[in-house]
Short mmCIF file of C-alpha atoms in Angstrom, two decimals:
data_model
loop_
_atom_site.label_atom_id
_atom_site.label_comp_id
_atom_site.label_asym_id
_atom_site.label_seq_id
_atom_site.Cartn_x
_atom_site.Cartn_y
_atom_site.Cartn_z
CA UNK A 1 9.18 40.51 -81.95
CA UNK A 2 8.25 40.16 -86.16
CA UNK A 3 8.17 37.69 -88.01
CA UNK A 4 11.64 37.83 -89.74
CA UNK A 5 13.14 38.38 -86.49
CA UNK A 6 12.25 34.94 -85.11
CA UNK A 7 12.65 33.19 -88.28
CA UNK A 8 16.44 34.67 -87.57
CA UNK A 9 16.09 33.85 -84.22
CA UNK A 10 15.21 29.84 -84.05
CA UNK A 11 17.42 29.15 -87.27
CA UNK A 12 20.86 31.26 -86.12
CA UNK A 13 22.51 27.64 -85.74
CA UNK A 14 21.98 27.37 -89.14
CA UNK A 15 19.32 24.38 -87.76
CA UNK A 16 16.00 24.17 -89.62
CA UNK A 17 14.08 24.01 -86.26
CA UNK A 18 9.70 23.70 -85.63
CA UNK A 19 7.80 23.19 -82.76
CA UNK A 20 3.38 21.35 -82.96
CA UNK A 21 0.49 22.52 -80.89
CA UNK A 22 -1.66 20.44 -81.15
CA UNK A 23 -5.20 22.69 -80.62
CA UNK A 24 -8.31 20.31 -77.96
CA UNK A 25 -10.32 20.10 -75.01
CA UNK A 26 -11.04 15.90 -76.78
CA UNK A 27 -7.22 14.72 -77.28
CA UNK A 28 -6.80 15.78 -73.27
CA UNK A 29 -9.91 14.49 -72.30
CA UNK A 30 -8.64 11.40 -73.64
CA UNK A 31 -11.95 11.46 -75.42
CA UNK A 32 -9.77 11.32 -78.77
CA UNK A 33 -5.75 10.00 -78.96
CA UNK A 34 -4.05 11.89 -81.13
CA UNK A 35 -2.73 10.63 -84.39
CA UNK A 36 -1.10 13.73 -85.48
CA UNK A 37 2.11 13.83 -84.00
CA UNK A 38 4.15 11.44 -84.68
CA UNK A 39 3.48 11.46 -88.54
CA UNK A 40 4.53 14.75 -88.57
CA UNK A 41 7.86 14.43 -86.88
CA UNK A 42 8.52 12.10 -88.96
CA UNK A 43 7.27 14.08 -91.43
CA UNK A 44 10.03 16.86 -90.81
CA UNK A 45 13.02 14.76 -90.04
CA UNK A 46 12.72 13.25 -93.80
CA UNK A 47 13.54 16.42 -94.28
CA UNK A 48 16.24 17.87 -92.23
CA UNK A 49 14.11 20.31 -90.34
CA UNK A 50 14.18 19.48 -86.51
CA UNK A 51 10.68 18.24 -83.96
CA UNK A 52 12.24 21.14 -81.33
CA UNK A 53 8.70 21.00 -79.29
CA UNK A 54 4.94 19.50 -79.09
CA UNK A 55 2.32 21.05 -77.09
CA UNK A 56 -1.27 20.70 -76.69
CA UNK A 57 -3.46 22.94 -75.10
CA UNK A 58 -7.17 23.53 -74.47
CA UNK A 59 -10.30 24.74 -76.71
CA UNK A 60 -9.54 28.16 -74.46
CA UNK A 61 -7.87 31.66 -76.57
CA UNK A 62 -6.18 32.37 -74.00
CA UNK A 63 -3.87 29.33 -73.52
CA UNK A 64 -4.39 29.37 -78.22
CA UNK A 65 -2.68 32.25 -77.59
CA UNK A 66 -0.06 32.44 -76.10
CA UNK A 67 1.30 29.18 -76.92
CA UNK A 68 1.08 30.78 -80.50
CA UNK A 69 3.35 33.85 -79.38
CA UNK A 70 5.62 31.79 -77.69
CA UNK A 71 6.82 28.93 -80.17
CA UNK A 72 6.33 30.79 -83.05
CA UNK A 73 9.49 33.24 -81.98
CA UNK A 74 10.84 30.16 -80.97
CA UNK A 75 11.29 27.69 -83.55
CA UNK A 76 11.18 29.00 -87.50
CA UNK A 77 7.90 26.34 -88.02
CA UNK A 78 5.00 26.02 -85.93
CA UNK A 79 2.46 23.67 -87.82
CA UNK A 80 -0.71 24.01 -85.20
CA UNK A 81 -3.40 20.74 -85.85
CA UNK A 82 -7.18 21.36 -85.14
CA UNK A 83 -10.27 23.56 -83.98
CA UNK A 84 -10.44 24.95 -87.94
CA UNK A 85 -13.75 22.78 -88.01
CA UNK A 86 -17.47 24.72 -88.00
CA UNK A 87 -18.39 24.85 -84.71
CA UNK A 88 -17.91 27.18 -81.96
CA UNK A 89 -15.91 25.48 -80.20
CA UNK A 90 -13.51 26.12 -82.95
CA UNK A 91 -11.50 29.39 -82.17
CA UNK A 92 -8.36 28.74 -83.28
CA UNK A 93 -8.39 31.05 -87.08
CA UNK A 94 -9.96 33.91 -84.17
CA UNK A 95 -6.31 33.09 -81.90
CA UNK A 96 -3.84 33.54 -84.50
CA UNK A 97 -6.00 35.95 -86.12
CA UNK A 98 -5.14 37.76 -82.06
CA UNK A 99 -1.82 36.68 -81.67
CA UNK A 100 -0.60 38.65 -85.65
CA UNK A 101 -2.47 41.63 -83.93
CA UNK A 102 -3.70 41.52 -87.39
CA UNK A 103 -8.30 41.43 -88.06
CA UNK A 104 -10.15 37.92 -89.37
CA UNK A 105 -11.38 37.82 -92.30
CA UNK A 106 -13.44 36.15 -95.37
CA UNK A 107 -10.68 34.47 -97.55
CA UNK A 108 -12.07 34.90 -101.08
CA UNK A 109 -11.26 31.65 -102.45
CA UNK A 110 -12.12 29.86 -99.55
CA UNK A 111 -15.64 30.82 -99.74
CA UNK A 112 -15.43 29.88 -103.28
CA UNK A 113 -13.64 26.01 -102.74
CA UNK A 114 -17.24 26.02 -100.07
CA UNK A 115 -19.15 26.07 -102.51
CA UNK A 116 -18.03 24.42 -104.75
CA UNK A 117 -17.65 21.73 -102.72
CA UNK A 118 -21.78 21.89 -101.85
CA UNK A 119 -23.15 21.92 -105.30
CA UNK A 120 -20.62 18.64 -105.62
CA UNK A 121 -21.92 17.08 -102.72
CA UNK A 122 -25.12 19.32 -101.43
CA UNK A 123 -26.69 21.13 -98.27
CA UNK A 124 -26.52 24.56 -97.79
CA UNK A 125 -24.27 27.69 -97.35
CA UNK A 126 -25.29 27.87 -93.91
CA UNK A 127 -22.74 30.52 -91.23
CA UNK A 128 -20.97 27.18 -89.46
CA UNK A 129 -19.55 26.58 -92.71
CA UNK A 130 -18.61 30.10 -93.01
CA UNK A 131 -16.31 29.75 -90.09
CA UNK A 132 -14.34 27.46 -92.30
CA UNK A 133 -13.78 30.01 -95.09
CA UNK A 134 -11.40 32.64 -91.64
CA UNK A 135 -8.22 33.84 -92.11
CA UNK A 136 -6.85 35.97 -90.23
CA UNK A 137 -5.38 38.99 -92.86
CA UNK A 138 -2.34 38.40 -94.47
CA UNK A 139 -2.48 34.70 -94.26
CA UNK A 140 -2.41 32.37 -97.31
CA UNK A 141 -4.49 28.97 -98.22
CA UNK A 142 -2.69 25.93 -97.10
CA UNK A 143 -4.90 23.12 -99.52
CA UNK A 144 -5.24 19.76 -99.09
CA UNK A 145 -7.17 17.30 -102.05
CA UNK A 146 -9.55 15.75 -99.26
CA UNK A 147 -12.31 18.81 -98.47
CA UNK A 148 -12.82 21.38 -99.62
CA UNK A 149 -12.06 23.71 -95.70
CA UNK A 150 -8.36 24.87 -96.20
CA UNK A 151 -5.98 25.39 -93.81
CA UNK A 152 -3.51 28.87 -94.28
CA UNK A 153 -0.13 30.36 -93.11
CA UNK A 154 1.25 33.02 -91.73
CA UNK A 155 3.11 34.34 -91.10
CA UNK A 156 6.00 31.45 -89.64
CA UNK A 157 2.84 29.44 -88.32
CA UNK A 158 1.35 26.71 -90.23
CA UNK A 159 -2.56 25.55 -89.05
CA UNK A 160 -3.79 22.54 -90.32
CA UNK A 161 -6.91 20.72 -89.28
CA UNK A 162 -7.00 18.09 -86.91
CA UNK A 163 -8.40 15.21 -88.74
CA UNK A 164 -4.85 13.00 -89.86
CA UNK A 165 -6.06 11.96 -93.86
CA UNK A 166 -6.73 16.27 -93.80
CA UNK A 167 -3.99 17.22 -91.83
CA UNK A 168 -1.39 15.02 -93.85
CA UNK A 169 -3.03 16.25 -97.23
CA UNK A 170 -2.52 20.03 -95.64
CA UNK A 171 1.07 18.91 -95.06
CA UNK A 172 1.72 17.83 -98.52
CA UNK A 173 0.63 20.78 -99.90
CA UNK A 174 2.69 23.25 -97.63
CA UNK A 175 5.88 21.10 -97.65
CA UNK A 176 7.33 22.52 -101.45
CA UNK A 177 7.17 25.91 -99.67
CA UNK A 178 9.39 24.96 -96.54
CA UNK A 179 13.26 25.47 -96.34
CA UNK A 180 15.23 22.41 -94.57
CA UNK A 181 18.31 21.96 -93.28
CA UNK A 182 20.66 18.62 -93.12
CA UNK A 183 18.43 15.75 -92.60
CA UNK A 184 19.85 14.19 -89.68
CA UNK A 185 21.25 11.01 -90.24
CA UNK A 186 20.88 7.70 -87.25
CA UNK A 187 21.85 4.12 -86.56
CA UNK A 188 20.52 1.45 -84.50
CA UNK A 189 22.71 -0.84 -82.39
CA UNK A 190 21.27 -3.26 -80.61
CA UNK A 191 23.52 -4.23 -77.90
CA UNK A 192 22.88 -7.46 -76.41
CA UNK A 193 22.91 -5.95 -73.55
CA UNK A 194 21.06 -4.64 -70.47
CA UNK A 195 21.16 -1.34 -69.84
CA UNK A 196 22.61 -1.47 -66.65
CA UNK A 197 25.04 -2.96 -68.51
CA UNK A 198 26.77 -0.49 -70.87
CA UNK A 199 25.13 3.25 -68.62
CA UNK A 200 28.60 4.60 -67.68
CA UNK A 201 30.27 3.67 -70.76
CA UNK A 202 27.89 4.76 -72.91
CA UNK A 203 27.77 8.26 -71.31
CA UNK A 204 32.21 8.53 -71.35
CA UNK A 205 30.88 7.66 -75.24
CA UNK A 206 29.25 10.70 -75.67
CA UNK A 207 31.17 12.57 -73.82
CA UNK A 208 33.71 12.56 -75.95
CA UNK A 209 31.33 12.64 -79.30
CA UNK A 210 29.36 15.70 -78.00
CA UNK A 211 28.63 16.84 -81.10
CA UNK A 212 26.42 13.44 -81.51
CA UNK A 213 23.92 12.43 -80.22
CA UNK A 214 23.55 9.49 -78.33
CA UNK A 215 20.38 6.98 -76.48
CA UNK A 216 19.49 4.35 -75.45
CA UNK A 217 16.34 2.61 -75.37
CA UNK A 218 15.93 -0.50 -73.52
CA UNK A 219 13.59 -3.39 -75.02
CA UNK A 220 12.10 -6.55 -74.33
CA UNK A 221 13.68 -9.21 -77.41
CA UNK A 222 12.23 -12.36 -78.49
CA UNK A 223 14.01 -14.69 -75.96
CA UNK A 224 11.79 -12.27 -73.80
CA UNK A 225 15.35 -11.34 -72.73
CA UNK A 226 15.96 -7.40 -71.99
CA UNK A 227 17.91 -6.04 -74.70
CA UNK A 228 18.95 -2.45 -75.52
CA UNK A 229 19.64 -0.06 -79.05
CA UNK A 230 21.93 2.19 -78.82
CA UNK A 231 20.90 4.62 -81.29
CA UNK A 232 22.99 7.44 -82.95
CA UNK A 233 22.36 10.89 -84.65
CA UNK A 234 24.73 13.36 -86.59
CA UNK A 235 24.33 15.83 -89.90
CA UNK A 236 28.15 14.96 -90.15
CA UNK A 237 28.64 11.09 -92.04
CA UNK A 238 31.86 10.75 -90.80
CA UNK A 239 31.27 11.70 -86.85
CA UNK A 240 28.86 9.78 -87.26
CA UNK A 241 30.90 6.67 -88.24
CA UNK A 242 33.32 7.65 -86.05
CA UNK A 243 30.92 7.46 -83.47
CA UNK A 244 29.34 4.06 -84.49
CA UNK A 245 32.60 2.73 -84.39
CA UNK A 246 32.97 3.71 -80.86
CA UNK A 247 29.74 1.91 -79.36
CA UNK A 248 30.44 -1.17 -80.77
CA UNK A 249 34.18 -1.62 -79.94
CA UNK A 250 33.18 -0.83 -75.85
CA UNK A 251 29.99 -3.35 -76.64
CA UNK A 252 32.83 -5.83 -77.70
CA UNK A 253 34.08 -5.25 -74.77
CA UNK A 254 31.37 -5.44 -72.17
CA UNK A 255 29.86 -8.03 -73.06
CA UNK A 256 33.88 -9.95 -72.83
CA UNK A 257 33.23 -9.13 -69.59
CA UNK A 258 30.46 -9.97 -68.51
CA UNK A 259 31.11 -13.53 -70.23
CA UNK A 260 34.02 -13.84 -67.88
CA UNK A 261 31.59 -12.44 -64.66
#
């Protein structure tokens, strides 16, 4: 499947979609706690891109290549984090190049950026630092204001650092280049009921308003009582309002019945 075919397949319903691929043994072992997934999810929601899937894979070539090819063919965009540093286990660039079937090469501008950084901070342009200037042939750089080492973009795959501050700078850099869709609208209604009190009725409303996403999220409130937030999401303001009215009306009825009981 070509990249243009993948984009059309992922975007054939008019909704811009994305996946996140987190790469690194340190995440899977628990030594490092991921701080990027939630940030990327919020960022994409705010610009009108639906995050549909998140995967975490180890620093193993077959796993990375398989995940890259699966996700890039399924969604409009694939964002990866991790594995583009200077050490032997930073193999994301190699794996993405192999996934696309292209050579891996030192990017002249990346080399220039690294040399400028070393001139400012001191050090030697050694083999380890040169590793961070390699990108798949045909890729464009994803720059950041935090470090000299860039990420890169090839096709619909955007490869970013795992360090949260650097990843965020790279995401800011690439944001103007992204296709975006209509933003998802959301309403949150505090039920003041337990989830079990409204589960059946909420299911009936969800069935009637099938083109609106309705979810229930239990929590313990300030009185240490079981409570529930009902979250309604839609890109259509009128459909959102209709579903909200239905939920609010249902809550009035349920709470009246509970009071009688």
